[in-house]
Coordinates of C-alpha atoms in Angstrom, one line a residue:
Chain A
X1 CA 104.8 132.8 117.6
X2 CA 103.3 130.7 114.3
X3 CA 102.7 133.9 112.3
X4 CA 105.3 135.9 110.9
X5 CA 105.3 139.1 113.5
X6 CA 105.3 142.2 111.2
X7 CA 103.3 142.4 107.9
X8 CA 104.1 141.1 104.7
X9 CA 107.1 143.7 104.1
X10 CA 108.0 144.1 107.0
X11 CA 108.5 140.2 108.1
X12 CA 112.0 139.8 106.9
X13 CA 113.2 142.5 109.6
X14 CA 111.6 141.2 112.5
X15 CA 112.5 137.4 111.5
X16 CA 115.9 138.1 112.1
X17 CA 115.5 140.5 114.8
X18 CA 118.1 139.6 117.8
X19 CA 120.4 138.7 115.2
X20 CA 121.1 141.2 112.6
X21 CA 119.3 144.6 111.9
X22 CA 118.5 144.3 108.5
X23 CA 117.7 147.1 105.7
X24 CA 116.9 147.2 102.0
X25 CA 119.2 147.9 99.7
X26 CA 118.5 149.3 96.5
X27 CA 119.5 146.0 93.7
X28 CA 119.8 149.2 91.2
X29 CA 121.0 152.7 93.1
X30 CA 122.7 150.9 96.2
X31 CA 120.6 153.2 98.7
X32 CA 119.7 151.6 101.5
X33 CA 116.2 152.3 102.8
X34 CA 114.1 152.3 106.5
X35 CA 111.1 151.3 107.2
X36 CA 110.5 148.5 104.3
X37 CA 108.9 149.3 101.6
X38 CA 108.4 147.3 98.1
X39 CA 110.4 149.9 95.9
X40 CA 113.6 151.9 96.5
X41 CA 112.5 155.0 97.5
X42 CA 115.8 156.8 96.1
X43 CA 115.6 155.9 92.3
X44 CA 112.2 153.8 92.4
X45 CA 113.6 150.5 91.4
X46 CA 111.6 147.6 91.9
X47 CA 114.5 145.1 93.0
X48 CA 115.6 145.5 96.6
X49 CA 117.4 142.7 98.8
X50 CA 117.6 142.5 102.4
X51 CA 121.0 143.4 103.8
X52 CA 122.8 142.9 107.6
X53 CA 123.4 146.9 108.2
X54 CA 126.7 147.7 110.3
X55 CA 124.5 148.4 113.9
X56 CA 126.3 151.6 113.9
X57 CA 125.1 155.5 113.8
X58 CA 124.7 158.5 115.5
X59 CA 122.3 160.9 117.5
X60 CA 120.2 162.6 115.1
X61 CA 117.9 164.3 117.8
X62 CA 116.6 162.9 121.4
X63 CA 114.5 163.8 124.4
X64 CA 114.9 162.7 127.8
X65 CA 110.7 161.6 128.7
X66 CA 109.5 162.6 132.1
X67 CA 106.2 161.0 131.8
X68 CA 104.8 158.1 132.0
X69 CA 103.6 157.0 128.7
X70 CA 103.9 152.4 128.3
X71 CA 103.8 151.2 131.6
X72 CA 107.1 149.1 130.8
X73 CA 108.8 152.2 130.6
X74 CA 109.5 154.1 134.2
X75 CA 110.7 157.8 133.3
X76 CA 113.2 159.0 133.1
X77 CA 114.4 157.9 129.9
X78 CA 115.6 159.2 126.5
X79 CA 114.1 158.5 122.8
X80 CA 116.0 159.0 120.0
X81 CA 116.4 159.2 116.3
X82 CA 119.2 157.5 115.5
X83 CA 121.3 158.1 111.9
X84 CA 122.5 155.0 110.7
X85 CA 125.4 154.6 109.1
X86 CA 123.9 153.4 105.9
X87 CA 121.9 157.0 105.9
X88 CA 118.1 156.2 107.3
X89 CA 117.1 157.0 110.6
X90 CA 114.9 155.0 113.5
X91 CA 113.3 156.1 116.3
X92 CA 114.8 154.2 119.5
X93 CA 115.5 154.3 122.9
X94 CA 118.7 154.7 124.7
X95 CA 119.9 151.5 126.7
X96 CA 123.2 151.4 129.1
X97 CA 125.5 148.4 129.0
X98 CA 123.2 146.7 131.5
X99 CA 120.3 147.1 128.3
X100 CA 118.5 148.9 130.5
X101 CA 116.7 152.4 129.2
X102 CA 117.7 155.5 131.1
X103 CA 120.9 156.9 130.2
X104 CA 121.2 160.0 128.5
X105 CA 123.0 160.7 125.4
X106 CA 124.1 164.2 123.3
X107 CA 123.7 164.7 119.8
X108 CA 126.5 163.6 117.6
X109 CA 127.2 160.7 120.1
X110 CA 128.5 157.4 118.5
X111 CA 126.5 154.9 119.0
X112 CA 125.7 150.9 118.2
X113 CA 122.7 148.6 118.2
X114 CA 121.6 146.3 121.0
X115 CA 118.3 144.0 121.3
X116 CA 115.6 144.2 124.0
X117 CA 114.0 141.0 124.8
X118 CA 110.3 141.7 124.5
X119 CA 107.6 138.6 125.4
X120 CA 105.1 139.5 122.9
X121 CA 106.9 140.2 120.0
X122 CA 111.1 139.7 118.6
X123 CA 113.3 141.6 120.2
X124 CA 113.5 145.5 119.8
X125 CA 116.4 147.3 118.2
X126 CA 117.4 149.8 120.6
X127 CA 121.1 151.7 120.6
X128 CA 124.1 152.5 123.2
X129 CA 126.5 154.6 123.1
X130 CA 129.5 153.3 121.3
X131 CA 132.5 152.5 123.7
Chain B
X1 CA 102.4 201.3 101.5
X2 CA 102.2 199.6 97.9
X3 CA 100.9 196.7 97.6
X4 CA 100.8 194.3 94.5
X5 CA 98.0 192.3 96.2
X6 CA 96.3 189.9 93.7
X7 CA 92.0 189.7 94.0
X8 CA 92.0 186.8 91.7
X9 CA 89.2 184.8 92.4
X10 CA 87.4 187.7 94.6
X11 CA 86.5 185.0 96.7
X12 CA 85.7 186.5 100.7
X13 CA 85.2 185.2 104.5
X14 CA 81.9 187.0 104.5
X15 CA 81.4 185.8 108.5
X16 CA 83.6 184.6 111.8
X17 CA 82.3 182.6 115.3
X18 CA 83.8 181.2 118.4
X19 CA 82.0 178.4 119.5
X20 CA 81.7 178.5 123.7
X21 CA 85.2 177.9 124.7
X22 CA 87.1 176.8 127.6
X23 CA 85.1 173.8 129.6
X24 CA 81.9 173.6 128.2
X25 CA 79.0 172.3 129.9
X26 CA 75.2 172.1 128.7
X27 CA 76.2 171.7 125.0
X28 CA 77.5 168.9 122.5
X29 CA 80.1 169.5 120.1
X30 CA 77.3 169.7 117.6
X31 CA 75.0 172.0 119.1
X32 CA 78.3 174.1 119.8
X33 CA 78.9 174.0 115.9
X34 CA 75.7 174.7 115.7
X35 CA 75.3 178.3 117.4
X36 CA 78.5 179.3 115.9
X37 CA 77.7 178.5 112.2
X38 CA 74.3 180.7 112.9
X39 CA 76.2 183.2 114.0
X40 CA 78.9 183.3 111.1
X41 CA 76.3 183.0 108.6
X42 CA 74.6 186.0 110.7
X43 CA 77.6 188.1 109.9
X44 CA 77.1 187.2 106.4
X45 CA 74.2 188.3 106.4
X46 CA 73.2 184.5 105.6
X47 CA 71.4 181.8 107.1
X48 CA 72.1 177.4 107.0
X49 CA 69.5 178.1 104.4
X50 CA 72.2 179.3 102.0
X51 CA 74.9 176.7 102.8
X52 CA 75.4 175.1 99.9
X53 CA 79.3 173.6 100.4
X54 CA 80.3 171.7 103.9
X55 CA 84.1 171.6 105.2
X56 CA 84.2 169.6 108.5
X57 CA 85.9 167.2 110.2
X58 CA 86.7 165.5 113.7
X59 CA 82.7 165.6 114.5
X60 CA 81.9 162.0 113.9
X61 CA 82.6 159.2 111.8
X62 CA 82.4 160.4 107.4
X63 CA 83.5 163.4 108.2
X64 CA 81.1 166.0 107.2
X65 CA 77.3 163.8 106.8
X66 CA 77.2 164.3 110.9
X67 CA 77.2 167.6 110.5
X68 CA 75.2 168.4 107.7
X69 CA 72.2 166.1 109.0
X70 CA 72.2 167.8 112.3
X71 CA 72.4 171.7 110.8
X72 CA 69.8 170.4 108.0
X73 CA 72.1 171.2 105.6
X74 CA 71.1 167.8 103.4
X75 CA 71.7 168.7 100.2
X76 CA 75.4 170.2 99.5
X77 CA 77.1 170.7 96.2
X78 CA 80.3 170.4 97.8
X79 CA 81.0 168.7 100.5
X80 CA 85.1 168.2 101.8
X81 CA 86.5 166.1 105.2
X82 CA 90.9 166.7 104.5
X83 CA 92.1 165.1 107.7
X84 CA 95.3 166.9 107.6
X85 CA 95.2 167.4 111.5
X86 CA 94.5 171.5 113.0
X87 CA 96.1 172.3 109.6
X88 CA 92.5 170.6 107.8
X89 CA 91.1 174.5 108.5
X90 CA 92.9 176.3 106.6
X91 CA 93.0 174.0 103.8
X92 CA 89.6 174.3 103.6
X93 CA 89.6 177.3 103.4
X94 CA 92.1 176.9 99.9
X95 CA 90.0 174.0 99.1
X96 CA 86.5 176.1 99.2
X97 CA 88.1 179.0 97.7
X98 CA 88.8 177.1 94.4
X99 CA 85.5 175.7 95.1
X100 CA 83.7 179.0 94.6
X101 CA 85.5 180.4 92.2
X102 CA 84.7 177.9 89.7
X103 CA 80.9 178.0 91.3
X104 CA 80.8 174.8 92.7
X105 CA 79.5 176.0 95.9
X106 CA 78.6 180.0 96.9
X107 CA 78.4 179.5 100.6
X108 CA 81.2 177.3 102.4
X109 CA 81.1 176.6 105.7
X110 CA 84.0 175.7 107.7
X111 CA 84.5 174.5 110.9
X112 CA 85.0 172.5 114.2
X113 CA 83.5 171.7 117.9
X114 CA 85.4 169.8 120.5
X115 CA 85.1 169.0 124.2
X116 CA 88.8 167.5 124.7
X117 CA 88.9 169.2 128.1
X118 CA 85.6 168.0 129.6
X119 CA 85.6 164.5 128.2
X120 CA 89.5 164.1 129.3
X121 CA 90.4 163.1 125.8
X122 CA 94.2 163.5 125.5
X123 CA 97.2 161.3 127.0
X124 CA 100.5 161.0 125.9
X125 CA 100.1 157.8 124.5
X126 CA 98.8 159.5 121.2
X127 CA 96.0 156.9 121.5
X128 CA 95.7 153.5 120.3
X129 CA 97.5 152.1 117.2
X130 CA 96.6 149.0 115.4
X131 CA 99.0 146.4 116.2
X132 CA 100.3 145.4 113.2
X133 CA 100.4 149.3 111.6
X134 CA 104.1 150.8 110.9
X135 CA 103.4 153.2 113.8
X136 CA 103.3 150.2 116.1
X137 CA 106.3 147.9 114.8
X138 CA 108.9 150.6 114.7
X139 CA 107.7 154.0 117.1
X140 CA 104.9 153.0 119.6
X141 CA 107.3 150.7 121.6
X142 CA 109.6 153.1 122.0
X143 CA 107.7 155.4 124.3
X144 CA 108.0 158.7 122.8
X145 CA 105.2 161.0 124.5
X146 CA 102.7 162.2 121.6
X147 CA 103.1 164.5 120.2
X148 CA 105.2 167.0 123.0
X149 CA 108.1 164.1 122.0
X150 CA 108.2 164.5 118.5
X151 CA 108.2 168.2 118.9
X152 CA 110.8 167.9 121.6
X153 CA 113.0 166.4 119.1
X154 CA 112.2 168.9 116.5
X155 CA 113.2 171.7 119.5
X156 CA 116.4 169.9 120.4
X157 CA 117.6 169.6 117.1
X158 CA 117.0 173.0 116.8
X159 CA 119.3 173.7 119.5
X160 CA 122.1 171.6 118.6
X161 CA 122.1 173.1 115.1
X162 CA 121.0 176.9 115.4
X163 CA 122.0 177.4 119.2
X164 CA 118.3 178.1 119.8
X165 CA 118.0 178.4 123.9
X166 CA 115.1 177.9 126.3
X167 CA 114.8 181.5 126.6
X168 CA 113.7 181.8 123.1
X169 CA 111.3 179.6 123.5
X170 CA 110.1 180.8 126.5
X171 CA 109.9 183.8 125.1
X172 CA 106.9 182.7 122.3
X173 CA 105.2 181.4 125.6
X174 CA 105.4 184.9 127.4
X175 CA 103.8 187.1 124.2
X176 CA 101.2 184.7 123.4
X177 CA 100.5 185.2 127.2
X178 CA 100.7 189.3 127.0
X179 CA 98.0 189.0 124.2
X180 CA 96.0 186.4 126.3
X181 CA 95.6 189.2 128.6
X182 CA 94.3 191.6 126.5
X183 CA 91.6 189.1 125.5
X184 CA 88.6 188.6 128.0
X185 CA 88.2 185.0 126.4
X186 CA 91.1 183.5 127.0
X187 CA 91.8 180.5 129.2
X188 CA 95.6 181.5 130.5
X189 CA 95.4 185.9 131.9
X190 CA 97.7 185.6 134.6
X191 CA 101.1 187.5 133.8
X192 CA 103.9 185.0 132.6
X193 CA 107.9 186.0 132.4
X194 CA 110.5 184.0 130.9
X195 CA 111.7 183.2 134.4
X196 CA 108.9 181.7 135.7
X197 CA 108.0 179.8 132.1
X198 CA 111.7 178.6 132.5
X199 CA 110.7 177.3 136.4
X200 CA 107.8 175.2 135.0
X201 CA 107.6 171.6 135.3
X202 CA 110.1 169.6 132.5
X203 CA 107.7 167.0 130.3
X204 CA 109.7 166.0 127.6
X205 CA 113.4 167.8 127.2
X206 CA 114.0 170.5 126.0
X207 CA 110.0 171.4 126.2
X208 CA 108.4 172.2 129.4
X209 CA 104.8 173.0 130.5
X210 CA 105.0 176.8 129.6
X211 CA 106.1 175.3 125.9
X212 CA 102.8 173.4 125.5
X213 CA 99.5 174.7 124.6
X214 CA 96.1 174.4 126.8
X215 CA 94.0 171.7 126.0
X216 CA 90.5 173.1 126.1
X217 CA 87.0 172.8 124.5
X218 CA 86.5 174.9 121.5
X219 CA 86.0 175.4 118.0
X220 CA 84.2 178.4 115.2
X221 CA 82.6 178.7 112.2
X222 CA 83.9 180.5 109.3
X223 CA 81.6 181.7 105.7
X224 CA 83.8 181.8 102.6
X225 CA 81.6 182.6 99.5
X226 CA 81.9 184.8 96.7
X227 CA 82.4 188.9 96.4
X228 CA 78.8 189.4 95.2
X229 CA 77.5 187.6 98.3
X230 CA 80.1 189.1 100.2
X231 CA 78.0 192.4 100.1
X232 CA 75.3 191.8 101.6
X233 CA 77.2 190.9 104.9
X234 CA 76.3 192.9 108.4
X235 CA 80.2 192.9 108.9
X236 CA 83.0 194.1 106.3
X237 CA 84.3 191.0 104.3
X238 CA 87.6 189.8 104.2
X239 CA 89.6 189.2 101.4
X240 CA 91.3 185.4 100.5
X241 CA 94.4 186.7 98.8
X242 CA 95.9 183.4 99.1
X243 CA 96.2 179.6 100.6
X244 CA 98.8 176.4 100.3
X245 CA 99.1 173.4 101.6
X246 CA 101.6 170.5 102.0
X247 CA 102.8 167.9 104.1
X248 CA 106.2 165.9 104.9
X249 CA 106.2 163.0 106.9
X250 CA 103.6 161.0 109.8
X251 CA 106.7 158.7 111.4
X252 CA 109.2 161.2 113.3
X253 CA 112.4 159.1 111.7
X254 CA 110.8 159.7 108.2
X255 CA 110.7 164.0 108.7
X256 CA 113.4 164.8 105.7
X257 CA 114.9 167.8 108.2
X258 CA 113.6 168.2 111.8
X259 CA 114.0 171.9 111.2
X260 CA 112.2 172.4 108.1
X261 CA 108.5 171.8 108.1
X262 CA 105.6 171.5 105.2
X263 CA 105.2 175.3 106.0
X264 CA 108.0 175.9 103.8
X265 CA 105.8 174.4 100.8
X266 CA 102.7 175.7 101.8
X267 CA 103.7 178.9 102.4
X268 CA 105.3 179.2 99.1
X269 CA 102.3 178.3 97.6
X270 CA 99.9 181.1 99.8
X271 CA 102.5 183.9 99.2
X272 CA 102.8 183.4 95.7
X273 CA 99.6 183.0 94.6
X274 CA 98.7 185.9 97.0
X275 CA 101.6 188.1 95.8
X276 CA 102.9 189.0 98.5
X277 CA 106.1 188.3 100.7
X278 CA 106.6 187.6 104.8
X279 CA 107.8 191.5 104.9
X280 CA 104.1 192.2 103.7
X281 CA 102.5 190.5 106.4
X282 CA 101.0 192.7 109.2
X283 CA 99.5 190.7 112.2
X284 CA 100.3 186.9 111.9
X285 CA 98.1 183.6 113.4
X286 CA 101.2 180.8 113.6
X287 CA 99.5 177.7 115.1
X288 CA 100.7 177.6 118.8
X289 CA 100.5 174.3 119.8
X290 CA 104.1 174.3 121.2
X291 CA 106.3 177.3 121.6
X292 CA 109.0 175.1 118.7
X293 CA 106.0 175.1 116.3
X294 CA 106.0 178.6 115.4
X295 CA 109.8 179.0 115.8
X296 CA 109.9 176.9 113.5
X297 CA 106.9 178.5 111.0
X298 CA 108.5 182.0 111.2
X299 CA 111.6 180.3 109.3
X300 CA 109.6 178.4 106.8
X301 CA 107.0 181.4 106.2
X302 CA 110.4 183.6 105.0
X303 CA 109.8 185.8 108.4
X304 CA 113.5 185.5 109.3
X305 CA 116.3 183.4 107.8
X306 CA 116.7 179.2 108.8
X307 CA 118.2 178.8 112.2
X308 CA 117.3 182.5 113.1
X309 CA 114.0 181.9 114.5
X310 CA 115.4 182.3 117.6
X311 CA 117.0 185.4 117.7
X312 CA 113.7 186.8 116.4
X313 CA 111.2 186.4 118.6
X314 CA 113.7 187.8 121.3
X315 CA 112.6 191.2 122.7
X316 CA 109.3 190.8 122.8
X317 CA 109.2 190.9 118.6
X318 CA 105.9 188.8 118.6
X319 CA 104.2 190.5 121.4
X320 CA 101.9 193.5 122.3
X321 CA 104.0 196.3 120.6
X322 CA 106.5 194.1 118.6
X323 CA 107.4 194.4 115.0
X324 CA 105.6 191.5 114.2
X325 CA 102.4 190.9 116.4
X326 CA 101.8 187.1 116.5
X327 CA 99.3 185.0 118.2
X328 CA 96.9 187.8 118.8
X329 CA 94.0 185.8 120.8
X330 CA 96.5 184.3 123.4
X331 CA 97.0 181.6 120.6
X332 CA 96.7 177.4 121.3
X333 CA 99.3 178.5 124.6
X334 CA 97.5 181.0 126.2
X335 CA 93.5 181.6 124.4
X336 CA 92.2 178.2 123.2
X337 CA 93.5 175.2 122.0
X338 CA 90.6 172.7 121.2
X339 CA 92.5 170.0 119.5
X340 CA 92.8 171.1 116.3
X341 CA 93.3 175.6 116.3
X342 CA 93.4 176.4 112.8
X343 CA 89.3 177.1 112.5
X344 CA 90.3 179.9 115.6
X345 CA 93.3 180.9 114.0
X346 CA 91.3 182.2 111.0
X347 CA 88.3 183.7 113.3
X348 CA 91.4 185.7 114.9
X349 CA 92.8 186.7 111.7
X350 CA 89.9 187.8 110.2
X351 CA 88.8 190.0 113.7
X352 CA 92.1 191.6 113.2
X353 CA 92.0 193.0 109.3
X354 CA 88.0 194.2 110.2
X355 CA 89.7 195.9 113.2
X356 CA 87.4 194.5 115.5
X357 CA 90.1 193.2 117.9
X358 CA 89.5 195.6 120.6
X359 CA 92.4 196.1 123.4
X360 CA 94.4 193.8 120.9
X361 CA 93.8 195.2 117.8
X362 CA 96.8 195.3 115.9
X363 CA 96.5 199.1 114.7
X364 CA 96.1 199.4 110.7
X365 CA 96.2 195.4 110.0
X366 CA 95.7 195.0 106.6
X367 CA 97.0 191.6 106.1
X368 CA 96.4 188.5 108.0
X369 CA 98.5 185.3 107.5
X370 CA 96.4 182.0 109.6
X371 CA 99.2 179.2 109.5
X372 CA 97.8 175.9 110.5
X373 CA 99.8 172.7 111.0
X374 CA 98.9 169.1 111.8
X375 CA 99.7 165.8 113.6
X376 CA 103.4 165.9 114.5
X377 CA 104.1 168.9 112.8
X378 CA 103.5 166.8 109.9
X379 CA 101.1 169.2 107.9
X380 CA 100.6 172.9 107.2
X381 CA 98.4 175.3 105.1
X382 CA 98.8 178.6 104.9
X383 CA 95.9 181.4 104.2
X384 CA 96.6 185.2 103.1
X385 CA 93.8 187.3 104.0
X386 CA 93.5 191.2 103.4
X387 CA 90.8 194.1 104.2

């Protein structure tokens, strides 16, 4: 790729995707923030820096898909909204310790970030459960 | 009763239609709107003559100029296009009743065509994004079915934090289907039980196909002008008591609470300018496009306390002979669900305070509540109507 992947707020995230998941944090309020945005959302400061965010959260809400709907993705398997630790959530799917979508998960259940190669694009923050 | 209803504005739905529903061949979406805005303004004792304010969208690019050129309607005062989803409805209906009462249009009219079913327009891809939106960096790759997935999230959160079951929500599936069958229109007549909608095919967990609405061609017209107008209609004119609107979120991860939609606000807003509370309510249109959706609305619209949506519509509360008679047509599960419901929700509503609802009528309705709610239950407006 010679362009950044991503727009022009959004670059940062996806530059260091594979590596670190990164989120704003507030320069002013300390809030940490999800998707990118150019202000804090919490107290509406303008100064926000990117920060490495622990990888770690938990089940907000999730649904095990029975259809076909990206034809990378053979159903079963479960999307979630994860809560991160630092308090935003992200849509994700579910991965077992191969990295492969399909497991299920509960509610409440612990869990960590992992990377998903992708050809197209960086690498796509997905989550397992916690060991 | 006593009621401390408020006639503000004395602003009316002076006329109702249907477009042809169901699969629809022979017609366009335009010429569909077309018969059915005749035949509203009929009611109203009115003709496209009089039209001078235009609420449409989802019929062509710009909203409402498709429209207008094909009914001839070429010269509007007012002219509105809120893309807020099946909710747009009846926001326009809030939108052209603050429109007339400060006489910036007389005769609104509202409504929508579609023929989803015929031209096989819906997947659960939700479509195509543009690559570089926020949609597509951080929730298209992930595969969530749209919308049944976002809803199905909404439902299982539900569950995990209210003990909401399946039965419950099958149960919002089974009385929009007992009022289906009273309704010679509606798509879905055969006899439903919780057992059987509990046997149907799993889609997205916890929703299954008896928890998802039809997807059909559809749409109606609906007249809102003033009380003086009003009275020269061939039908009795319905009262607009009240109307809200809101919004909360577009991306799933960004809903504040998955149990707690823009109902809440818009709601609020309807009631209160309206004057009246949920216990006032006599025959509700919640917009049915899953069975979660109106658990969810009878929450926010103050019918029953947060989390307890559940326990309500047990034993039958919503259906034929319940306390609370919801989704009178058959609803989006069972009667029609064109894309976008709220335009039918408010034909449906205002059949019901006339008391021209037939083997369905709701017996002394004197107010209506239309509920309409859009994208992933991202938007919601609310309309109080009364006799």
């Amino acid at each position: 790729m010679t362009e950044a992947y991503g727009d022009a707020v959004t670059a940062p995230f996806w530059a260091a995707a594979g590596q670190e998941l990164l989120l704003q944090r507030c320069d002013s309020c300390g809030a940490h923030q999800f998707y990118p945005r150019p202000f804090c959302l919490a107290c509406d400061h303008d100064g926000l820096s990117w920060t490495p965010a622990s990888g770690t959260g938990v089940i907000y809400s999730r649904t095990e898909v029975r259809v076909k709907v990206r034809p990378e993705l053979v159903p079963p398997y479960t999307v979630a909204v994860v809560a991160l630790a630092e308090g935003p959530r992200m849509t994700t799917l579910v991965v077992g310790d191969d990295g492969e979508p399909g497991p299920t998960c509960e509610i409440g259940d612990a869990v960590e970030v992992a990377w998903m190669p992708r050809t197209d694009a960086p690498p796509l923050p997905v989550f397992r459960r916690s060991a | 009763m006593t009621r401390t209803v408020w006639d503000r504005h004395g602003v009316h739905i002076a006329g109702v239609a249907e477009t042809a529903l169901g699969e629809v061949h022979g017609q366009t979406e335009l010429s569909m709107f077309a018969a059915a805005a005749r035949e509203a303004l009929s009611e109203a004792g009115m003709t496209l003559r009089d039209v001078d304010g235009l609420f449409v969208n989802y019929m062509g690019e710009e909203g409402t100029v498709q429209v207008g050129e094909y009914l001839g309607v070429t010269a509007p005062r007012y002219v509105d296009s809120t893309d807020i989803g099946g909710a747009a409805f009846e926001a326009f209906v809030h939108h052209a009743m603050l429109a007339v009462a400060e006489g910036r249009c007389e005769v609104a009219l509202i409504g929508y065509a579609s023929r989803q079913r015929t031209r096989r327009a819906r997947s659960v891809g939700g479509g195509a994004v543009d690559t570089d939106s926020l949609a597509a960096q951080f929730q298209s790759p992930y595969g969530l079915p749209a919308p049944i997935g976002h809803y199905a999230m909404m439902a299982a959160r539900h569950m995990h934090q209210y003990g909401t079951t399946p039965e419950q929500l099958a149960e919002v599936a089974v009385a929009a289907r007992s009022w289906a069958r009273l309704n010679l229109k509606a798509w879905s007549r055969d006899p439903l039980t919780v057992e059987q909608a509990l046997a149907g095919r799993m889609i997205s967990t916890p929703l299954r196909r008896s928890d998802c609405c039809l997807v059909t061609d559809g749409g109606a017209a609906v007249v809102v002008t003033t009380a003086e107008r009003a009275r020269d209609a061939r039908k009795p004119s319905v009262r607009v008591l009240g109307a809200g609107e809101s919004q909360t979120h577009w991306h799933l991860a960004s809903m504040p609470d998955m149990t707690v939609t823009a109902g809440a606000v818009s709601a609020r807003e309807a009631f209160g300018m309206a004057g009246i509370t949920a216990a006032d309510v006599d025959v509700l249109q919640p917009y049915d496009s899953f069975t979660i959706t109106v658990l969810l609305a009878l929450e926010d619209l103050g019918f029953c306390a947060k989390g307890e949506g559940g326990a309500f519509v047990a034993d039958g509360r919503l259906a034929p002979g319940g306390a609370l008679p919801a989704m009178t047509s058959g609803g989006g599960l069972s009667y029609n669900h064109p894309g976008a419901l709220g335009a039918l929700l408010l034909v449906e509503a205002v059949r019901q305070v006339r008391g021209e609802a037939g083997d369905r009528q709701v017996p002394g309705a004197e107010i209506a509540v239309a509920h309409g709610v859009g994208g992933y239950n991202s938007t919601a407006s609310t309309v109080v109507l009364a006799r």
